């Protein structure tokens, strides 16, 4: 994959992630508002438990989307450095097919699998 194609693919990824992050953050803001309303009523204790759980779940999704955005930024930096598309472990090409599916990929399939095992 050439640098221009990679940049374009990463821009798309960044846009997609930013949009989902924005909508997740709007959701959690809305939940926070309803949560503070609920907390003034004792009889809604059970609801608060459920809402807190939902909120924590959303927060962990937000964390992971933020992590993916960081990965996209790091991929842009690797394009500039000329190391984009090479596995950071073995230096072998990651492969266009994989880069198209995961444009911010840092490792070849083999090393990604190895990292996920540990
Ligand atoms: Zn590798």
PDB file of C-alpha atoms and ligand atoms in Angstrom:
ATOM      1  CA  UNK A   1       0.000   0.000   0.000  1.00  0.00           C
ATOM      2  CA  UNK A   2       1.476   3.398  -0.950  1.00  0.00           C
ATOM      3  CA  UNK A   3       1.624   6.310   1.475  1.00  0.00           C
ATOM      4  CA  UNK A   4      -1.250   8.219  -0.133  1.00  0.00           C
ATOM      5  CA  UNK A   5      -3.594   5.243  -0.029  1.00  0.00           C
ATOM      6  CA  UNK A   6      -2.577   4.581   3.567  1.00  0.00           C
ATOM      7  CA  UNK A   7      -3.193   8.204   4.565  1.00  0.00           C
ATOM      8  CA  UNK A   8      -6.603   8.124   2.944  1.00  0.00           C
ATOM      9  CA  UNK A   9      -7.528   4.876   4.654  1.00  0.00           C
ATOM     10  CA  UNK A  10      -6.333   6.231   8.007  1.00  0.00           C
ATOM     11  CA  UNK A  11      -8.284   9.475   7.534  1.00  0.00           C
ATOM     12  CA  UNK A  12     -11.428   7.398   7.013  1.00  0.00           C
ATOM     13  CA  UNK A  13     -10.645   5.407  10.122  1.00  0.00           C
ATOM     14  CA  UNK A  14     -10.022   8.548  12.143  1.00  0.00           C
ATOM     15  CA  UNK A  15     -13.319  10.046  10.982  1.00  0.00           C
ATOM     16  CA  UNK A  16     -15.216   6.881  11.835  1.00  0.00           C
ATOM     17  CA  UNK A  17     -13.628   6.671  15.299  1.00  0.00           C
ATOM     18  CA  UNK A  18     -14.145  10.386  16.037  1.00  0.00           C
ATOM     19  CA  UNK A  19     -17.789  10.093  15.152  1.00  0.00           C
ATOM     20  CA  UNK A  20     -18.377   7.086  17.347  1.00  0.00           C
ATOM     21  CA  UNK A  21     -16.443   8.741  20.167  1.00  0.00           C
ATOM     22  CA  UNK A  22     -18.566  11.896  19.885  1.00  0.00           C
ATOM     23  CA  UNK A  23     -21.811   9.941  19.992  1.00  0.00           C
ATOM     24  CA  UNK A  24     -20.607   7.794  22.913  1.00  0.00           C
ATOM     25  CA  UNK A  25     -19.635  10.896  24.833  1.00  0.00           C
ATOM     26  CA  UNK A  26     -23.015  12.485  24.183  1.00  0.00           C
ATOM     27  CA  UNK A  27     -24.663   9.309  25.476  1.00  0.00           C
ATOM     28  CA  UNK A  28     -22.651   9.245  28.673  1.00  0.00           C
ATOM     29  CA  UNK A  29     -23.277  12.947  29.279  1.00  0.00           C
ATOM     30  CA  UNK A  30     -27.009  12.322  28.944  1.00  0.00           C
ATOM     31  CA  UNK A  31     -26.732   9.386  31.331  1.00  0.00           C
ATOM     32  CA  UNK A  32     -24.830  11.458  33.848  1.00  0.00           C
ATOM     33  CA  UNK A  33     -27.649  14.013  33.864  1.00  0.00           C
ATOM     34  CA  UNK A  34     -30.312  11.394  34.413  1.00  0.00           C
ATOM     35  CA  UNK A  35     -28.104   9.783  37.055  1.00  0.00           C
ATOM     36  CA  UNK A  36     -27.870  12.946  39.141  1.00  0.00           C
ATOM     37  CA  UNK A  37     -31.639  13.332  38.916  1.00  0.00           C
ATOM     38  CA  UNK A  38     -32.164   9.762  40.035  1.00  0.00           C
ATOM     39  CA  UNK A  39     -29.782   9.982  42.954  1.00  0.00           C
ATOM     40  CA  UNK A  40     -32.110  12.397  44.742  1.00  0.00           C
ATOM     41  CA  UNK A  41     -34.713   9.639  45.049  1.00  0.00           C
ATOM     42  CA  UNK A  42     -33.934   6.661  47.246  1.00  0.00           C
ATOM     43  CA  UNK A  43     -36.575   4.472  45.639  1.00  0.00           C
ATOM     44  CA  UNK A  44     -34.629   4.562  42.391  1.00  0.00           C
ATOM     45  CA  UNK A  45     -31.592   2.857  43.870  1.00  0.00           C
ATOM     46  CA  UNK A  46     -31.975  -0.186  41.627  1.00  0.00           C
ATOM     47  CA  UNK A  47     -32.176   1.979  38.532  1.00  0.00           C
ATOM     48  CA  UNK A  48     -29.015   3.758  39.554  1.00  0.00           C
ATOM     49  CA  UNK A  49     -27.228   0.425  39.786  1.00  0.00           C
ATOM     50  CA  UNK A  50     -28.240  -0.430  36.243  1.00  0.00           C
ATOM     51  CA  UNK A  51     -27.366   3.012  34.949  1.00  0.00           C
ATOM     52  CA  UNK A  52     -23.986   2.940  36.647  1.00  0.00           C
ATOM     53  CA  UNK A  53     -23.267  -0.388  35.026  1.00  0.00           C
ATOM     54  CA  UNK A  54     -24.311   0.927  31.594  1.00  0.00           C
ATOM     55  CA  UNK A  55     -22.189   4.005  32.127  1.00  0.00           C
ATOM     56  CA  UNK A  56     -19.119   2.023  33.092  1.00  0.00           C
ATOM     57  CA  UNK A  57     -19.581  -0.134  30.030  1.00  0.00           C
ATOM     58  CA  UNK A  58     -19.765   2.980  27.840  1.00  0.00           C
ATOM     59  CA  UNK A  59     -16.705   4.454  29.519  1.00  0.00           C
ATOM     60  CA  UNK A  60     -14.684   1.354  28.771  1.00  0.00           C
ATOM     61  CA  UNK A  61     -15.833   1.499  25.129  1.00  0.00           C
ATOM     62  CA  UNK A  62     -14.802   5.171  25.032  1.00  0.00           C
ATOM     63  CA  UNK A  63     -11.393   4.198  26.408  1.00  0.00           C
ATOM     64  CA  UNK A  64     -10.921   1.611  23.702  1.00  0.00           C
ATOM     65  CA  UNK A  65     -12.029   4.005  20.927  1.00  0.00           C
ATOM     66  CA  UNK A  66      -9.557   6.588  22.276  1.00  0.00           C
ATOM     67  CA  UNK A  67      -6.874   3.909  22.158  1.00  0.00           C
ATOM     68  CA  UNK A  68      -7.737   3.192  18.523  1.00  0.00           C
ATOM     69  CA  UNK A  69      -7.495   6.908  17.711  1.00  0.00           C
ATOM     70  CA  UNK A  70      -4.047   6.993  19.306  1.00  0.00           C
ATOM     71  CA  UNK A  71      -3.114   4.021  17.167  1.00  0.00           C
ATOM     72  CA  UNK A  72      -4.274   5.910  14.049  1.00  0.00           C
ATOM     73  CA  UNK A  73      -2.138   8.920  15.046  1.00  0.00           C
ATOM     74  CA  UNK A  74       0.823   6.624  15.590  1.00  0.00           C
ATOM     75  CA  UNK A  75       0.225   5.132  12.138  1.00  0.00           C
ATOM     76  CA  UNK A  76       0.335   8.611  10.573  1.00  0.00           C
ATOM     77  CA  UNK A  77       3.647   9.178  12.334  1.00  0.00           C
ATOM     78  CA  UNK A  78       4.950   5.904  10.887  1.00  0.00           C
ATOM     79  CA  UNK A  79       3.964   7.008   7.369  1.00  0.00           C
ATOM     80  CA  UNK A  80       6.064  10.150   7.912  1.00  0.00           C
ATOM     81  CA  UNK A  81       8.919   8.063   9.266  1.00  0.00           C
ATOM     82  CA  UNK A  82       8.645   5.647   6.345  1.00  0.00           C
ATOM     83  CA  UNK A  83       8.058   2.633   8.558  1.00  0.00           C
ATOM     84  CA  UNK A  84       4.329   2.289   7.922  1.00  0.00           C
ATOM     85  CA  UNK A  85       3.261  -1.164   6.804  1.00  0.00           C
ATOM     86  CA  UNK A  86       6.202  -2.978   8.373  1.00  0.00           C
ATOM     87  CA  UNK A  87       5.817  -5.164  11.438  1.00  0.00           C
ATOM     88  CA  UNK A  88       7.391  -3.498  14.476  1.00  0.00           C
ATOM     89  CA  UNK A  89       8.630  -6.863  15.702  1.00  0.00           C
ATOM     90  CA  UNK A  90      10.146  -8.455  12.626  1.00  0.00           C
ATOM     91  CA  UNK A  91      10.118  -5.659  10.025  1.00  0.00           C
ATOM     92  CA  UNK A  92       8.302  -7.803   7.487  1.00  0.00           C
ATOM     93  CA  UNK A  93       5.524  -6.207   5.406  1.00  0.00           C
ATOM     94  CA  UNK A  94       2.180  -6.371   7.201  1.00  0.00           C
ATOM     95  CA  UNK A  95       0.351  -6.905   3.902  1.00  0.00           C
ATOM     96  CA  UNK A  96      -2.148  -4.753   2.033  1.00  0.00           C
ATOM     97  CA  UNK A  97      -5.112  -6.929   2.843  1.00  0.00           C
ATOM     98  CA  UNK A  98      -4.506  -6.651   6.571  1.00  0.00           C
ATOM     99  CA  UNK A  99      -3.713  -2.925   6.352  1.00  0.00           C
ATOM    100  CA  UNK A 100      -6.938  -2.331   4.527  1.00  0.00           C
ATOM    101  CA  UNK A 101      -8.891  -4.096   7.269  1.00  0.00           C
ATOM    102  CA  UNK A 102      -6.801  -2.657  10.110  1.00  0.00           C
ATOM    103  CA  UNK A 103      -5.083   0.476   8.777  1.00  0.00           C
ATOM    104  CA  UNK A 104      -3.434   1.222  12.108  1.00  0.00           C
ATOM    105  CA  UNK A 105      -1.949  -2.284  12.422  1.00  0.00           C
ATOM    106  CA  UNK A 106       1.556  -2.284  13.938  1.00  0.00           C
ATOM    107  CA  UNK A 107       2.372  -5.964  13.606  1.00  0.00           C
ATOM    108  CA  UNK A 108       2.117  -8.752  11.089  1.00  0.00           C
ATOM    109  CA  UNK A 109      -0.579 -11.364  11.698  1.00  0.00           C
ATOM    110  CA  UNK A 110       1.941 -13.688  13.288  1.00  0.00           C
ATOM    111  CA  UNK A 111       3.225 -11.182  15.852  1.00  0.00           C
ATOM    112  CA  UNK A 112      -0.206  -9.731  16.527  1.00  0.00           C
ATOM    113  CA  UNK A 113      -1.356 -13.230  17.465  1.00  0.00           C
ATOM    114  CA  UNK A 114       1.723 -13.697  19.615  1.00  0.00           C
ATOM    115  CA  UNK A 115       1.080 -10.431  21.466  1.00  0.00           C
ATOM    116  CA  UNK A 116      -2.546 -11.296  22.045  1.00  0.00           C
ATOM    117  CA  UNK A 117      -1.568 -14.615  23.590  1.00  0.00           C
ATOM    118  CA  UNK A 118       0.626 -12.972  26.195  1.00  0.00           C
TER     119      UNK A 118
HETATM  120 ZN1  LIG B   1       6.106  -9.651  12.585  1.00  0.00          ZN
END
